[in-house]
GROMACS .gro file of N, CA and C in nm:
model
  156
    1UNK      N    1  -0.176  18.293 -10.865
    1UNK     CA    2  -0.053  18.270 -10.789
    1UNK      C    3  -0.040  18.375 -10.681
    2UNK      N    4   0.018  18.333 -10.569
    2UNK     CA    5   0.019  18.446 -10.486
    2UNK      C    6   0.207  18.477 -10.452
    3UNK      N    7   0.194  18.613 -10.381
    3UNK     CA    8   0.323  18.656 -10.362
    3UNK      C    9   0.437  18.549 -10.310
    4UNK      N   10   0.436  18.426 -10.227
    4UNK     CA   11   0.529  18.363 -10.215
    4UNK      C   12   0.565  18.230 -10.306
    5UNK      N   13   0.446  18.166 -10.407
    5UNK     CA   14   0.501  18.140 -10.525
    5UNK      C   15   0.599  18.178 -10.632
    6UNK      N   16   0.568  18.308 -10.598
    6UNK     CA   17   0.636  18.396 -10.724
    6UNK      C   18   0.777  18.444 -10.690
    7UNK      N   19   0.778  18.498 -10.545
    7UNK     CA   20   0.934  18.469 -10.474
    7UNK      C   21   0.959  18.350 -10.501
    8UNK      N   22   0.920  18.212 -10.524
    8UNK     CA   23   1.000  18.069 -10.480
    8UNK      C   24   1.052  18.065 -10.608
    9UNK      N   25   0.967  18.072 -10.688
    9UNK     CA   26   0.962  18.086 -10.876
    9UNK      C   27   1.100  18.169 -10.922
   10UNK      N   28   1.068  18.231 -10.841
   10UNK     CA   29   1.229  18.352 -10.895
   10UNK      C   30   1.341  18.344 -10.828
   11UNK      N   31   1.341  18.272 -10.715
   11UNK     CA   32   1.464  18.221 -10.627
   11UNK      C   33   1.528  18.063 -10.706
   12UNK      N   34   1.445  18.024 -10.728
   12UNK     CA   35   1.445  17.872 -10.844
   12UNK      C   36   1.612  17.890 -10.945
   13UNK      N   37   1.590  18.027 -11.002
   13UNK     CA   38   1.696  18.085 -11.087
   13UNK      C   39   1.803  18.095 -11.036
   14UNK      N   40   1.814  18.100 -10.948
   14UNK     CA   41   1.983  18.076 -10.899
   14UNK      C   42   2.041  17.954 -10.854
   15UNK      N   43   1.943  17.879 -10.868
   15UNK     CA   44   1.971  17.715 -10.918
   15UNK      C   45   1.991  17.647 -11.029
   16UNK      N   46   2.035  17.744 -11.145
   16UNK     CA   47   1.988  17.681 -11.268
   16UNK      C   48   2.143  17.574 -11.312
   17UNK      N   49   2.283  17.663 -11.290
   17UNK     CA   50   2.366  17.620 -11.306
   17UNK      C   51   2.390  17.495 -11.209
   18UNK      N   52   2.342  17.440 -11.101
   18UNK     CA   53   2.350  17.352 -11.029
   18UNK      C   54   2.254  17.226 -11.003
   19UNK      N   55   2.174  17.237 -11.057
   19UNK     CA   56   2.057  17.119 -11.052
   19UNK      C   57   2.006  17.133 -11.198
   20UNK      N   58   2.010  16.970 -11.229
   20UNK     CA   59   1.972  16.995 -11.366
   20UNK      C   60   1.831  17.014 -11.427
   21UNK      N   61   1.799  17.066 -11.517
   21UNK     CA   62   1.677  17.111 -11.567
   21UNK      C   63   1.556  17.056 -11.548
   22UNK      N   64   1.548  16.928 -11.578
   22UNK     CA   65   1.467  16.855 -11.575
   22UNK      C   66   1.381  16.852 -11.393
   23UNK      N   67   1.496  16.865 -11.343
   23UNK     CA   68   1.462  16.844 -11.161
   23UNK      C   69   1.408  16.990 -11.137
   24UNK      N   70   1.474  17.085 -11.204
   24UNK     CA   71   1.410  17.259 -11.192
   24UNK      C   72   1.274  17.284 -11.218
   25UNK      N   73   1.300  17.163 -11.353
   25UNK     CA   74   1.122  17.198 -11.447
   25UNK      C   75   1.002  17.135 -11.297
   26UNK      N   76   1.028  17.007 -11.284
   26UNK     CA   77   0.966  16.954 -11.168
   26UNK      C   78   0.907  17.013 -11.068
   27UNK      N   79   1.029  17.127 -11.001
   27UNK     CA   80   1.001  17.137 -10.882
   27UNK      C   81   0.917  17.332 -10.892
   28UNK      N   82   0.936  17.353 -11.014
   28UNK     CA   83   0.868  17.452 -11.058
   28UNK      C   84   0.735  17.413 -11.085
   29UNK      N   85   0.705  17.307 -11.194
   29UNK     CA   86   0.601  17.254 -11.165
   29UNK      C   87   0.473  17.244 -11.025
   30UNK      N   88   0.585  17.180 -10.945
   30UNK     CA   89   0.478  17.152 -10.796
   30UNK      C   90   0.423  17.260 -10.748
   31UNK      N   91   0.537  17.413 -10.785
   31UNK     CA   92   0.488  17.487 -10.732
   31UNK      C   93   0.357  17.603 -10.777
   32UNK      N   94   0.362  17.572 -10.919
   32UNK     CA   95   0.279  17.645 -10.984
   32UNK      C   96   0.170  17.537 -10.950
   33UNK      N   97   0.159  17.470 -10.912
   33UNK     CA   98   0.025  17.324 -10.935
   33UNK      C   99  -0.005  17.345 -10.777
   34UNK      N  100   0.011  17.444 -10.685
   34UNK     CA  101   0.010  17.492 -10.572
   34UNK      C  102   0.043  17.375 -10.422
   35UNK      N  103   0.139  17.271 -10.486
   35UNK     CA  104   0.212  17.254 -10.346
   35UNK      C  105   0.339  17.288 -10.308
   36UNK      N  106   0.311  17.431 -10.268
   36UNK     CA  107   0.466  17.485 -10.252
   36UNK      C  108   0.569  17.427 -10.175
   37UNK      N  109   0.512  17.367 -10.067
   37UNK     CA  110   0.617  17.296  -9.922
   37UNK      C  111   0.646  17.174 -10.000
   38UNK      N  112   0.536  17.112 -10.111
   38UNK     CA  113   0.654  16.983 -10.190
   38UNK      C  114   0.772  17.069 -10.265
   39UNK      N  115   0.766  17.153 -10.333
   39UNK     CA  116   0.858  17.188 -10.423
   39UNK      C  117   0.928  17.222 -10.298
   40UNK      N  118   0.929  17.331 -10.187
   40UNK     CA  119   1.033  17.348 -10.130
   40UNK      C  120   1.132  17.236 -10.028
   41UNK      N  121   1.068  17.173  -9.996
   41UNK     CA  122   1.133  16.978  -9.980
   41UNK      C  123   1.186  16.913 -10.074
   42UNK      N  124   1.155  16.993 -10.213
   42UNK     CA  125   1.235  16.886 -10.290
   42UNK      C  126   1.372  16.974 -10.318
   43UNK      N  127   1.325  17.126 -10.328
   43UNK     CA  128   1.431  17.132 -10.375
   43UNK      C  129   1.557  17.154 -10.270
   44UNK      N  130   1.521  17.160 -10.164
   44UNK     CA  131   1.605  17.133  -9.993
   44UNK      C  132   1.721  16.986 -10.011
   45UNK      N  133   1.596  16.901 -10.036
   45UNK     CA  134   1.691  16.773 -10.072
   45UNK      C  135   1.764  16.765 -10.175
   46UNK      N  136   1.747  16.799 -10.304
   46UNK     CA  137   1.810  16.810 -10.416
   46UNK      C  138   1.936  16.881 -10.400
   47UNK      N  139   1.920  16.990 -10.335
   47UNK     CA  140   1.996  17.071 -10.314
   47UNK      C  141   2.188  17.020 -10.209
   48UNK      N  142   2.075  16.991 -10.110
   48UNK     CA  143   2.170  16.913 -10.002
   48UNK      C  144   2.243  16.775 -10.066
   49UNK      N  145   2.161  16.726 -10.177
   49UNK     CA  146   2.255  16.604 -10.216
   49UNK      C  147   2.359  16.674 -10.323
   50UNK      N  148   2.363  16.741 -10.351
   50UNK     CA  149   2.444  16.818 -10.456
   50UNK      C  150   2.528  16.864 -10.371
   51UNK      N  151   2.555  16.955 -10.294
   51UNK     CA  152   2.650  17.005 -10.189
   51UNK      C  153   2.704  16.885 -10.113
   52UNK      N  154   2.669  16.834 -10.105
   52UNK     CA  155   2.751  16.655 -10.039
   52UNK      C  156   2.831  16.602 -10.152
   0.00000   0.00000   0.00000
């Protein structure tokens, strides 16, 4: 893993109370499975539909 996985990985955590687990596990997933720009698109959108 390199240094900006591991920032995305640990920024993930201050999402926990707001997106539910299952969508966290996911997008943690993509990123350890090294497509970081999917996990960070998903969790952009996830995110933005929750704040709407």
């Amino acid at each position: 893993m390199d240094k900006e996985t591991i920032a995305f990985i640990k920024d993930l955590k201050k999402y926990r109370r707001k997106i539910p687990k299952h969508q966290l596990k996911t997008i943690r997933g993509q990123a350890l499975s090294g497509n970081l720009e999917g996990a960070k698109l998903g969790l952009k959108k996830i995110s933005k539909e929750r704040i709407e």
